[in-house]
Coordinates of C-alpha atoms in Angstrom, one line a residue:
Chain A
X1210 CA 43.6 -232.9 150.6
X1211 CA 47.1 -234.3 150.2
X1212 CA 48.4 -236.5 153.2
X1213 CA 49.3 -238.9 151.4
X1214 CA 52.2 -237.4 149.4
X1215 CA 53.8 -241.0 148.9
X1216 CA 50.8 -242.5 147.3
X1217 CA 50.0 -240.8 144.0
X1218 CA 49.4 -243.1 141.3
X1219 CA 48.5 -239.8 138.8
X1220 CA 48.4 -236.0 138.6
X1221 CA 47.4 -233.9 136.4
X1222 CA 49.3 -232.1 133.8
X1223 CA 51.9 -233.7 134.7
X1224 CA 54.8 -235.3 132.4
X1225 CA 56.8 -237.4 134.7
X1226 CA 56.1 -240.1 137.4
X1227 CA 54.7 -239.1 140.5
X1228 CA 56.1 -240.4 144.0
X1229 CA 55.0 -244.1 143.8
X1230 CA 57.2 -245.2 146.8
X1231 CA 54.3 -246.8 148.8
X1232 CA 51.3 -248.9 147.7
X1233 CA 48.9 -249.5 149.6
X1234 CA 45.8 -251.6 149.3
X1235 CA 43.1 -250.1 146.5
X1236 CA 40.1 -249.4 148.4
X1237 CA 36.2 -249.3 147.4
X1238 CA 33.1 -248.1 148.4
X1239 CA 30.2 -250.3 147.6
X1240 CA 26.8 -248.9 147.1
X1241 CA 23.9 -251.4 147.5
X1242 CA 21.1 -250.3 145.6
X1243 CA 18.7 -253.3 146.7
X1244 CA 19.8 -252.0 150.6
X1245 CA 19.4 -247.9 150.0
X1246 CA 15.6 -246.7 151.7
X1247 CA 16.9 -243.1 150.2
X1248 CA 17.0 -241.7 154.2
X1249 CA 19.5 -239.0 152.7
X1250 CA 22.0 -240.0 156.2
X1251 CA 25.0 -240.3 153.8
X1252 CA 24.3 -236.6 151.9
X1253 CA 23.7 -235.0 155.8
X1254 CA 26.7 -236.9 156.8
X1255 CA 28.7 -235.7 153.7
X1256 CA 27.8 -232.3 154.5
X1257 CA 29.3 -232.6 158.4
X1258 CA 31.9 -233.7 157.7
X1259 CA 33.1 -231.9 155.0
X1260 CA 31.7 -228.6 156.6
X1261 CA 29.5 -228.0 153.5
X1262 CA 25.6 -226.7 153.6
X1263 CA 23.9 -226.3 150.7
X1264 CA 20.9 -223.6 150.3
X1265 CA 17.7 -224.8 151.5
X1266 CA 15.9 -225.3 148.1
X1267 CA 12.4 -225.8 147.3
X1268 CA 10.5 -228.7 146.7
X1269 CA 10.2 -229.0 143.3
X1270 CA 7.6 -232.2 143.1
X1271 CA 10.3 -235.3 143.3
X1272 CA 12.1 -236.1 146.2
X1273 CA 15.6 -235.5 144.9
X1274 CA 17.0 -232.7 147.4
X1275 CA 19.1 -230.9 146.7
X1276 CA 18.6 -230.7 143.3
X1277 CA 21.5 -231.6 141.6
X1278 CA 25.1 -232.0 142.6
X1279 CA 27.1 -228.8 143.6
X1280 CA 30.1 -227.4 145.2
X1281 CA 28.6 -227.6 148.7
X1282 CA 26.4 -231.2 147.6
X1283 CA 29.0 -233.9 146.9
X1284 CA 26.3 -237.1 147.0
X1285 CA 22.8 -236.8 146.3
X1286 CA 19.9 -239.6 145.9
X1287 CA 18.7 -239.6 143.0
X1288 CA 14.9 -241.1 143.0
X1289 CA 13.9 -243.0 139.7
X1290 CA 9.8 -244.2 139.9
X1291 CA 10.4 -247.2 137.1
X1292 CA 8.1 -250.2 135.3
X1293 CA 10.5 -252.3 134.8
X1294 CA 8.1 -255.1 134.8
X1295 CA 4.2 -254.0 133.6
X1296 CA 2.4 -253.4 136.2
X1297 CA 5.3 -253.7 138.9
X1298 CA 6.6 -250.4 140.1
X1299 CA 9.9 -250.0 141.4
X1300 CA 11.5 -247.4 143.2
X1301 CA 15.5 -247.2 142.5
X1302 CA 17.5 -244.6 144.6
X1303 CA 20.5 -244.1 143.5
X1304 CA 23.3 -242.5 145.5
X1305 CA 25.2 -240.4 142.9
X1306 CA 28.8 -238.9 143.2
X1307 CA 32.2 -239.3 141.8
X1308 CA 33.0 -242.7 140.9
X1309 CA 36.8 -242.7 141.5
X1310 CA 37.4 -243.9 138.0
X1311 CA 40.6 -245.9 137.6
X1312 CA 41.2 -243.8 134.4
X1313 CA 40.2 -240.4 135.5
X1314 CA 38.8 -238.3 132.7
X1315 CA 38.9 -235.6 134.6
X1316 CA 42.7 -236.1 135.8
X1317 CA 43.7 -236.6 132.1
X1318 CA 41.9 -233.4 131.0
X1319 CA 42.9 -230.6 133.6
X1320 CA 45.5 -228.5 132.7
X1321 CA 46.9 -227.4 135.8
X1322 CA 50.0 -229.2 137.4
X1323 CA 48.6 -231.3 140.6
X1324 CA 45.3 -229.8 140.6
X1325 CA 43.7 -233.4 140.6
X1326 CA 45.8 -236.7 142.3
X1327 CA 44.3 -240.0 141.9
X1328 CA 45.9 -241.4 145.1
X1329 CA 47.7 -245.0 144.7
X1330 CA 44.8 -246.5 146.6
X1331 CA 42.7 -245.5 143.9
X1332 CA 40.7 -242.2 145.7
X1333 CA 40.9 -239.0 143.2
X1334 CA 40.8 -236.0 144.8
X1335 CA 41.3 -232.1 143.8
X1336 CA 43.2 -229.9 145.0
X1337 CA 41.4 -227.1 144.7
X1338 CA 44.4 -224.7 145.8
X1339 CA 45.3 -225.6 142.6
X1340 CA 42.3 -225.5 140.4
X1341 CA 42.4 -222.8 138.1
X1342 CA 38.3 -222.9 137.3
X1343 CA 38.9 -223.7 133.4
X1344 CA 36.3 -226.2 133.3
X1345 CA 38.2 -228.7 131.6
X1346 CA 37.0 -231.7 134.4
X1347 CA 33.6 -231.1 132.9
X1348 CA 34.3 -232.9 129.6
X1349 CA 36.8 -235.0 130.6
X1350 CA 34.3 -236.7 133.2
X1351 CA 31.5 -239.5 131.8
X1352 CA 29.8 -238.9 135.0
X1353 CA 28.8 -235.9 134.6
X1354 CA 30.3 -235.1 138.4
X1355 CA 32.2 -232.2 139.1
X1356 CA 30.9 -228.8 139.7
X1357 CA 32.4 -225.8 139.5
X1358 CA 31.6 -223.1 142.5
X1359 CA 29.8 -219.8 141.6
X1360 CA 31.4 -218.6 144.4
X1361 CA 35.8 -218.8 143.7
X1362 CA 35.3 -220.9 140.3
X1363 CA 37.0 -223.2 141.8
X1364 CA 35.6 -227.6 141.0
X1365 CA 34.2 -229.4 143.9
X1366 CA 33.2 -233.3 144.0
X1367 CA 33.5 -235.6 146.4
X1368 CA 37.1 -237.1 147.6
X1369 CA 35.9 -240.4 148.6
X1370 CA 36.8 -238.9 152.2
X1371 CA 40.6 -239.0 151.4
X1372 CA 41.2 -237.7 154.8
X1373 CA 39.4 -239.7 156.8
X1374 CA 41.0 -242.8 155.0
X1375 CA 44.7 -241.7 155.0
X1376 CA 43.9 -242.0 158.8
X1377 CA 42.0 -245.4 158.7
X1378 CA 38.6 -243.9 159.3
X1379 CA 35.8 -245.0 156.7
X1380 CA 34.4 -242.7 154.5
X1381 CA 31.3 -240.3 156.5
X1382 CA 28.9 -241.3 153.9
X1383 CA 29.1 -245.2 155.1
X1384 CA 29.7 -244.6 158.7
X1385 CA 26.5 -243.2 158.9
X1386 CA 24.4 -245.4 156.6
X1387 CA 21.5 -247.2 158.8
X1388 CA 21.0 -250.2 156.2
X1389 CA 24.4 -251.1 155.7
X1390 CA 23.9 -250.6 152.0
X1391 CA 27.0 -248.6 151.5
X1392 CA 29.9 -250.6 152.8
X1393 CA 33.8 -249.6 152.2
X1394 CA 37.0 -251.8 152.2
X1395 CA 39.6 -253.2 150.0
X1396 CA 38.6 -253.3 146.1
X1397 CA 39.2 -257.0 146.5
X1398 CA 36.9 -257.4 149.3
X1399 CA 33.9 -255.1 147.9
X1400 CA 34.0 -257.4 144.9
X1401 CA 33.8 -260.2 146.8
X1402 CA 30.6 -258.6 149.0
X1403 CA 28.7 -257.8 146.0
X1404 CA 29.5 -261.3 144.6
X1405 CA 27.5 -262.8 147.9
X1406 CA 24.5 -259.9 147.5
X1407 CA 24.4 -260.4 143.9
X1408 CA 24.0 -264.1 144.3
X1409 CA 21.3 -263.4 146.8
X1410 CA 19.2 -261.1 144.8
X1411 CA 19.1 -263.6 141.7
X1412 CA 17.4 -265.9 144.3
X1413 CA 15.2 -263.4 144.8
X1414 CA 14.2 -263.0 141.2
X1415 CA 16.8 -260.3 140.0
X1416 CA 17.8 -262.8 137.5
X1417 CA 19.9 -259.6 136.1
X1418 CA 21.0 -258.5 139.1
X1419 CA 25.2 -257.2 138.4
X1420 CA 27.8 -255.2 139.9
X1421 CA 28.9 -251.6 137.9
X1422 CA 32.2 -251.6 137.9
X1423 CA 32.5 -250.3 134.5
X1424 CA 35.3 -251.4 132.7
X1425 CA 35.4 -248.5 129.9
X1426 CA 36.9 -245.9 132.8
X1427 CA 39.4 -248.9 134.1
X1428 CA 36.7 -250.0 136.4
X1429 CA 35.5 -247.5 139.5
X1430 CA 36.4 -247.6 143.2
X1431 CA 32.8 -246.6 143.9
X1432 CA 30.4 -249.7 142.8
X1433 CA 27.2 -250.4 142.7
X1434 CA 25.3 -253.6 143.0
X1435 CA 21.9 -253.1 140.8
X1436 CA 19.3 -255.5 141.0
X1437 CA 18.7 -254.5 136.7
X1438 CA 22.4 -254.4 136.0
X1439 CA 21.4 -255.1 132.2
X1440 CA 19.5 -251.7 132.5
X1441 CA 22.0 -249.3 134.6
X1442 CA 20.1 -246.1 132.9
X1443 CA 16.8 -247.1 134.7
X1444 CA 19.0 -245.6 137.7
X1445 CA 18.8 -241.9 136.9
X1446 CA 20.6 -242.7 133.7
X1447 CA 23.4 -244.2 134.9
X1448 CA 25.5 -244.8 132.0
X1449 CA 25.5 -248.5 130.6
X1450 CA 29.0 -248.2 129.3
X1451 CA 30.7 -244.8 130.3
X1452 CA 34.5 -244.2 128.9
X1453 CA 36.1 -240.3 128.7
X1454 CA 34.9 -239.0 125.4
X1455 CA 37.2 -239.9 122.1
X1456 CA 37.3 -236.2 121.5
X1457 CA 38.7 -235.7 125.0
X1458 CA 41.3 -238.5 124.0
X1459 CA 42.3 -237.1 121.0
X1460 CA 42.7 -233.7 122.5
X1461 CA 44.7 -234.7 125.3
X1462 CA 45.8 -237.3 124.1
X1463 CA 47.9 -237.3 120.7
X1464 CA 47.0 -234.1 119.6
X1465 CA 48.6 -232.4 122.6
X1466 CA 52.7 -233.2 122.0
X1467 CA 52.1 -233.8 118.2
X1468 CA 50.6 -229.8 117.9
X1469 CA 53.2 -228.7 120.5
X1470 CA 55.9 -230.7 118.5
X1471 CA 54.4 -229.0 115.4
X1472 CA 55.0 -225.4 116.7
X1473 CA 58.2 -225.9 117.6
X1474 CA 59.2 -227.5 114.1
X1475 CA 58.0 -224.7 112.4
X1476 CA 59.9 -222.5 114.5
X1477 CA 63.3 -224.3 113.9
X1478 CA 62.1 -224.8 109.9
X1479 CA 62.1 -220.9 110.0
X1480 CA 65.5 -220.8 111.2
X1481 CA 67.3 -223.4 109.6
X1482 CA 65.8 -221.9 106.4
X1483 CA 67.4 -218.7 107.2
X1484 CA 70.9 -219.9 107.6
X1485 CA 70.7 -221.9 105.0
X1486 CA 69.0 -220.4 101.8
X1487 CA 69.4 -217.0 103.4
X1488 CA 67.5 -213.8 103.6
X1489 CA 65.9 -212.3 100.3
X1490 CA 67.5 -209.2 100.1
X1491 CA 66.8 -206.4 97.4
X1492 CA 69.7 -204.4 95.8
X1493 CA 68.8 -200.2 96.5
X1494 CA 69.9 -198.6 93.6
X1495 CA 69.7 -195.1 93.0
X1496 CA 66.8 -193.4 92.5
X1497 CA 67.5 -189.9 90.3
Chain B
X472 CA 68.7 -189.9 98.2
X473 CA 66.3 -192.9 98.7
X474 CA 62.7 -192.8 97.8
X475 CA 60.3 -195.0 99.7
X476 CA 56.5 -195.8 99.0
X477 CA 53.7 -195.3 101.6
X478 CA 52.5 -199.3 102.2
X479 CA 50.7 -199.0 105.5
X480 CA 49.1 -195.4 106.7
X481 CA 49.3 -195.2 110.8
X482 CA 45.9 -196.2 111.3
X483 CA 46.4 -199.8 109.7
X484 CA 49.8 -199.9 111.5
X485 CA 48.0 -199.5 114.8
X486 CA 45.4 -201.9 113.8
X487 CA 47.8 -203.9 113.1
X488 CA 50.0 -204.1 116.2
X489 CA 46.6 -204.2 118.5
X490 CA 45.9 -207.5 116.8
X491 CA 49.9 -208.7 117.1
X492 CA 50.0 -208.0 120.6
X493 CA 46.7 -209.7 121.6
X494 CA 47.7 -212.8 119.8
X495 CA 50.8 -213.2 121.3
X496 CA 49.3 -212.7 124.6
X497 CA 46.5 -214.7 124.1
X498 CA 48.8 -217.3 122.6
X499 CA 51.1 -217.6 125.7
X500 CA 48.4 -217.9 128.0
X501 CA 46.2 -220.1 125.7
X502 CA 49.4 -222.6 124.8
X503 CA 49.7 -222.3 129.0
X504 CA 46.6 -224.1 129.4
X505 CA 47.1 -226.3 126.2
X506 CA 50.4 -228.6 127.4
X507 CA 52.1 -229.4 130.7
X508 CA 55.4 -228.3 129.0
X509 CA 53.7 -224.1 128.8
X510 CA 52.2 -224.3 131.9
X511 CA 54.8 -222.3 133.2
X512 CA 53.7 -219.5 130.8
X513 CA 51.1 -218.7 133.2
X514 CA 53.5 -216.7 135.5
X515 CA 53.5 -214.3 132.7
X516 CA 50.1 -213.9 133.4
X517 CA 49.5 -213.5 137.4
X518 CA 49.6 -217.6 137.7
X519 CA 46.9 -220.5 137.2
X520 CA 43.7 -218.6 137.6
X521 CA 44.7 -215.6 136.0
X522 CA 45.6 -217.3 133.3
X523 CA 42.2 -218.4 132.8
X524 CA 40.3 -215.4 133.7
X525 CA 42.2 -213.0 131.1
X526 CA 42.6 -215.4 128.2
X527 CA 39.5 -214.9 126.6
X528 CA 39.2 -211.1 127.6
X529 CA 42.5 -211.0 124.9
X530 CA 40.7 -213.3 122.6
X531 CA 37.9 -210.7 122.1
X532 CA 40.4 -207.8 121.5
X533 CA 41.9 -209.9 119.5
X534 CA 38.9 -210.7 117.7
X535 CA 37.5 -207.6 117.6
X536 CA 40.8 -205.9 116.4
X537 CA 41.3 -208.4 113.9
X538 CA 37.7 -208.0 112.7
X539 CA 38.9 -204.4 111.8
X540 CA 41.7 -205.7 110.0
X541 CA 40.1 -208.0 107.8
X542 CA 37.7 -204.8 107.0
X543 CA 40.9 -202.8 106.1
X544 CA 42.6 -205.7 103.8
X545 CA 40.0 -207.7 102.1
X546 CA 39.6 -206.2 99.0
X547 CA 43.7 -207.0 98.3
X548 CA 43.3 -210.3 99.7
X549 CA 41.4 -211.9 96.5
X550 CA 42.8 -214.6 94.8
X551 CA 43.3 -214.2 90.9
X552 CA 44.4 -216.3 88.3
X553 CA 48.3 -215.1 88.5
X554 CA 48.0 -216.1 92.6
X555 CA 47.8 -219.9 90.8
X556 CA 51.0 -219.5 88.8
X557 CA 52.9 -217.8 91.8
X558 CA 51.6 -221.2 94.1
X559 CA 53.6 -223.2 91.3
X560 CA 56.6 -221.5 92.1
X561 CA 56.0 -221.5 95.6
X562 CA 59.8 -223.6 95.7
X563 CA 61.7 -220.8 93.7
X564 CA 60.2 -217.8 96.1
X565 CA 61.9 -220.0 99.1
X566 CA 65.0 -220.8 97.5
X567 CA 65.7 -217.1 96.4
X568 CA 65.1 -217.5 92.5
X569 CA 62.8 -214.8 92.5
X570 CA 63.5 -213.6 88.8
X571 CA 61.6 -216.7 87.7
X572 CA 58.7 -215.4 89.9
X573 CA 55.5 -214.1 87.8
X574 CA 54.5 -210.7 88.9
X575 CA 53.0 -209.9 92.4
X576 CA 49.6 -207.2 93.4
X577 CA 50.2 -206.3 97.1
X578 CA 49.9 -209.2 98.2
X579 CA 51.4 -212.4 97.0
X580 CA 49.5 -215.6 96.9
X581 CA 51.0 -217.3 100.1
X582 CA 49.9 -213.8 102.0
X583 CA 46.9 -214.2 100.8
X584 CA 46.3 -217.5 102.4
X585 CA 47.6 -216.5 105.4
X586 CA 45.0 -213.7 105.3
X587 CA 42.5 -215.9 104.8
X588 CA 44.0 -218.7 107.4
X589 CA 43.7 -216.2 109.8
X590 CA 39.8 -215.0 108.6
X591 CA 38.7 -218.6 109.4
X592 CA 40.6 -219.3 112.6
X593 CA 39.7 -215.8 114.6
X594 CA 35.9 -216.3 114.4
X595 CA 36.2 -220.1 114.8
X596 CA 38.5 -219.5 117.9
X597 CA 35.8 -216.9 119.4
X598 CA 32.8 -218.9 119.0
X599 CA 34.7 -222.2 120.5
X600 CA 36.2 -219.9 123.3
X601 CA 33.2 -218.8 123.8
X602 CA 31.3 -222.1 124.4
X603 CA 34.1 -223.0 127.1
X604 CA 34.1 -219.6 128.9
X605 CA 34.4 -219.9 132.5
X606 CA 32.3 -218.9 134.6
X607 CA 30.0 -217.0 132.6
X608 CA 29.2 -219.0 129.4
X609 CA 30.4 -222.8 129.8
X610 CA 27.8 -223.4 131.9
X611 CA 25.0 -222.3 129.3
X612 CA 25.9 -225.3 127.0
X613 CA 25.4 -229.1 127.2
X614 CA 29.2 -230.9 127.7
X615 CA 28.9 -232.4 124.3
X616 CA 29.2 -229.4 123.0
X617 CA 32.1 -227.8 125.4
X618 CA 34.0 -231.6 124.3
X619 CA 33.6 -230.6 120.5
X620 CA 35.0 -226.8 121.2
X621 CA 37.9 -227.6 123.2
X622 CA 38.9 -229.3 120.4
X623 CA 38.1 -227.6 117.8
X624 CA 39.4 -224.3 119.7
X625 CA 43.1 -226.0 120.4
X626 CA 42.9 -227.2 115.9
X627 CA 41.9 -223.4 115.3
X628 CA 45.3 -222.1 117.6
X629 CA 47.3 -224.3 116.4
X630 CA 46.6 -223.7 112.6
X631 CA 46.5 -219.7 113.5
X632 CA 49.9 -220.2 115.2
X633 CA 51.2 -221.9 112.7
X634 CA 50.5 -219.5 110.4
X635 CA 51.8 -216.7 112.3
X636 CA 55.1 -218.0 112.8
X637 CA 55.4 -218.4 109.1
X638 CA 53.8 -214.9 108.9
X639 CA 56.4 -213.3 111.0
X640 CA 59.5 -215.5 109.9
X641 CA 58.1 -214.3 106.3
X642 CA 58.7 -210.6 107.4
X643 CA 62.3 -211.3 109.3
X644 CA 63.1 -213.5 105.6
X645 CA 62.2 -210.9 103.5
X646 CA 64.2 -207.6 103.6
X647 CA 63.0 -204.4 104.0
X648 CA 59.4 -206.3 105.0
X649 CA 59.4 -205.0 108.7
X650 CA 59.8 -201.9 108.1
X651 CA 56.5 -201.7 106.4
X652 CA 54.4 -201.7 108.9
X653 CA 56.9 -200.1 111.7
X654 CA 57.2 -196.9 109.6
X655 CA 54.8 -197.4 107.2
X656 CA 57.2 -197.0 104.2
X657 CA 59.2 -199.4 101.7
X658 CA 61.6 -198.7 99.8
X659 CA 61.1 -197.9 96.3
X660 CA 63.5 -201.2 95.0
X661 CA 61.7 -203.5 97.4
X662 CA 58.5 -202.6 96.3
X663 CA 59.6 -202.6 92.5
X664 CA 61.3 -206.2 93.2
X665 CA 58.4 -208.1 95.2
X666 CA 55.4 -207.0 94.4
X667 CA 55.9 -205.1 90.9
X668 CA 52.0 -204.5 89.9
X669 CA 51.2 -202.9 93.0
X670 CA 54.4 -200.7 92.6
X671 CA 53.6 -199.4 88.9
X672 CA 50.3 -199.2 90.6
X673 CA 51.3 -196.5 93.5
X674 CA 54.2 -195.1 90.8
X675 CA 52.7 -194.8 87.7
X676 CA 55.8 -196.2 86.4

């Protein structure tokens, strides 16, 4: 939610610039794939915080739980059992959520005025006050993130803990992480951890070992250091090079004031064809 | 006194006017959702989530109605070889010289396209609008496919509207047009000057 009024770097459907008095530092959250034992802490933590319980689901033969994402599961671990070398099985646990894309698909496809901010630090949050439950988010995302509630059809994902970090807290999710392989800071700084980790796990024999910070979506504010980062879809299909869809460009992109330009063209051809040539008009004559 | 020529019967006049009023309403609150610029529109409609929620309800009427329509007119609306010489002299009908203009059926050739303009765009707009209906079908279809129908949905509008506004400005150009399918009636001279086969036709004359 919006305490930082001062700091918005976008919003949605919106024309104009938005307040962009203040800038503060760009933050990160750092996801260490090579640290994560899959304990779940950060999803219970994510659900304390943000007062949010999922159903109790069943087990449905894989240790991914809950299921999917949702409107009341903002982070799951996804579990990916992978060969990467014959013989060697690995166990990659991914810790999926929204990415806090520099160039929000999402942001650039919602309709409704302030619905979705992407705070100057980097964080993009709804506002779900002013979600109107269109769906648009959907295909403007390449995550494949936000969810839209069966319950008020409103789009849920999660907001990077925007509140606790207008205040100076760190997000719950890496408060409560016992490995310390989620870490949070300044973008600057997260790139420089991951630079030291990545460096370590090459000495370890990751010779491929890379941070995501994908560059087609501007980079993220959520990165992750993988130990294949030549193969990011060994991690529960992680995409290797996710941008927002051309089609979701084109639509909100030129298409939108060219076809609205359009309209009103032909609504001024109309008149100006009126006033000019002038009506057709038929002479009544007399019928006997 | 003035004689006038029966061109709509109620029935089609009703049809009609169903299909009119659902597009303009589902055109405000679909243009709402389309550009920053109309998203004021959707105060017409109860606000944001309104908006949403009733769009596509219109877009069925609409679809349904005009479905109804097309039933009604189709058998005036096909081309023949005298359409093509009318399209020639598509730049005398909009400068006025109409008594260089070969003879007109019910229908000329440029409402003829719009009928079939409008044909296309209706079902094309209900099976996008469909794919992207929140709550209860989006979430039945992969987001590929909800990318290609918002796009295609917002081509199919704005052709439709288009077409409309030259439909309507048509009927405010032209006149004695209006009339036609407010009271059903046109007068005997308008009939005789714009669309003179279809006026020997109802005459006899």
């Amino acid at each position: 939610m919006a305490l930082q009024s001062l700091d918005i770097k976008a919003r949605s459907a919106t024309t104009t610039p938005p307040p962009r008095a203040r800038n503060p530092v760009h933050v990160a959250k750092l996801i260490d794939i090579s640290k994560c034992i899959g304990c779940k802490a950060c999803q219970v933590a994510c659900m304390e915080w943000n007062d949010l319980r999922d159903e109790v689901g069943t087990n449905v033969g894989i240790y991914d739980n809950p299921r999917d994402l949702s409107d009341q599961s903002w982070t799951v671990m996804r579990f990916s059992e992978v060969e990467v070398e014959q013989g060697r099985l690995e166990w990659l646990i991914r810790k999926d959520g929204c990415m806090h894309c520099d160039d929000p698909g999402c942001l650039k496809a919602c309709p409704s005025p302030g619905a979705i901010v992407q705070y100057a630090n980097g964080i993009v949050d709804f506002h779900e006050e002013h979600c109107i439950g269109c769906g648009y988010c959907l295909t403007g995302c390449p995550f494949n993130i936000p969810r839209i509630s069966k319950k008020d059809s409103k789009a849920y994902k999660c907001t990077l803990c925007s509140d606790r970090v207008a205040v100076g807290l760190e997000p719950a999710c890496i408060k409560t992480c016992p490995t310390g392989a989620l870490v949070f800071g300044s973008k600057e700084d997260m790139i420089h951890h991951a630079e030291g980790r990545i460096a370590d796990l090459k000495e370890r024999g990751y010779a491929n070992a890379a941070l995501y910070n994908p560059r087609g979506v501007g980079g993220t504010h959520v990165m992750y250091v993988l130990q294949h980062g030549d193969q990011p879809e060994l991690y529960a299909n992680l995409p290797k090079d996710p941008h927002i869809s051309p089609l979701v460009s084109l639509w909100k992109g030129v298409t939108k004031p060219l076809m609205s330009l359009g309209i009103g063209l032909a609504v001024f051809a109309g008149f100006f064809h009126f006033v000019t040539v002038g009506p057709k008009e038929v002479e009544e004559e007399e019928t006997d | 006194m003035r004689t006038t020529i029966q061109r709509y019967t109620a029935r089609e006049r009703s049809n009609h006017w169903v299909v009119a009023i659902a597009f303009i309403l589902a055109g405000l609150s679909g243009l709402a959702l389309f550009h920053p610029a109309f998203f004021f529109l959707t105060n017409l409609f109860g606000g944001g989530p309104w908006d949403r929620i009733l769009h596509p309800f219109i877009g069925v009427v609409m679809f349904l109605s005009f479905v109804a329509l097309a039933a009604r007119f189709w058998r005036f609306n096909h081309f023949t070889p005298a359409d093509r010489q009318w399209m020639k002299h598509i730049g005398d009908e909009l400068c006025n010289r109409d008594e260089r203009l070969p003879e007109v059926g019910k229908y000329n050739a440029g409402q003829k396209y719009l009928f079939w303009t409008v044909v296309v765009t209706v079902p094309v707009l209900l099976l996008s609008g469909v794919v992207i209906w929140q709550p209860w079908f989006a979430p039945y279809f992969p987001i590929w496919l909800l990318r290609v129908a918002v796009v295609i949905h917002a081509l199919a509008a704005w052709i439709m509207i288009l077409g409309i506004i030259v439909h309507v400005y048509a009927a405010i150009w032209v006149k004695g047009t209006v009339r036609a399918m407010t009271r059903g009636t046109v007068s005997e001279a308008w009939a005789k000057h714009h669309h003179r086969a279809w006026y020997r036709e109802m005459t006899g004359k």
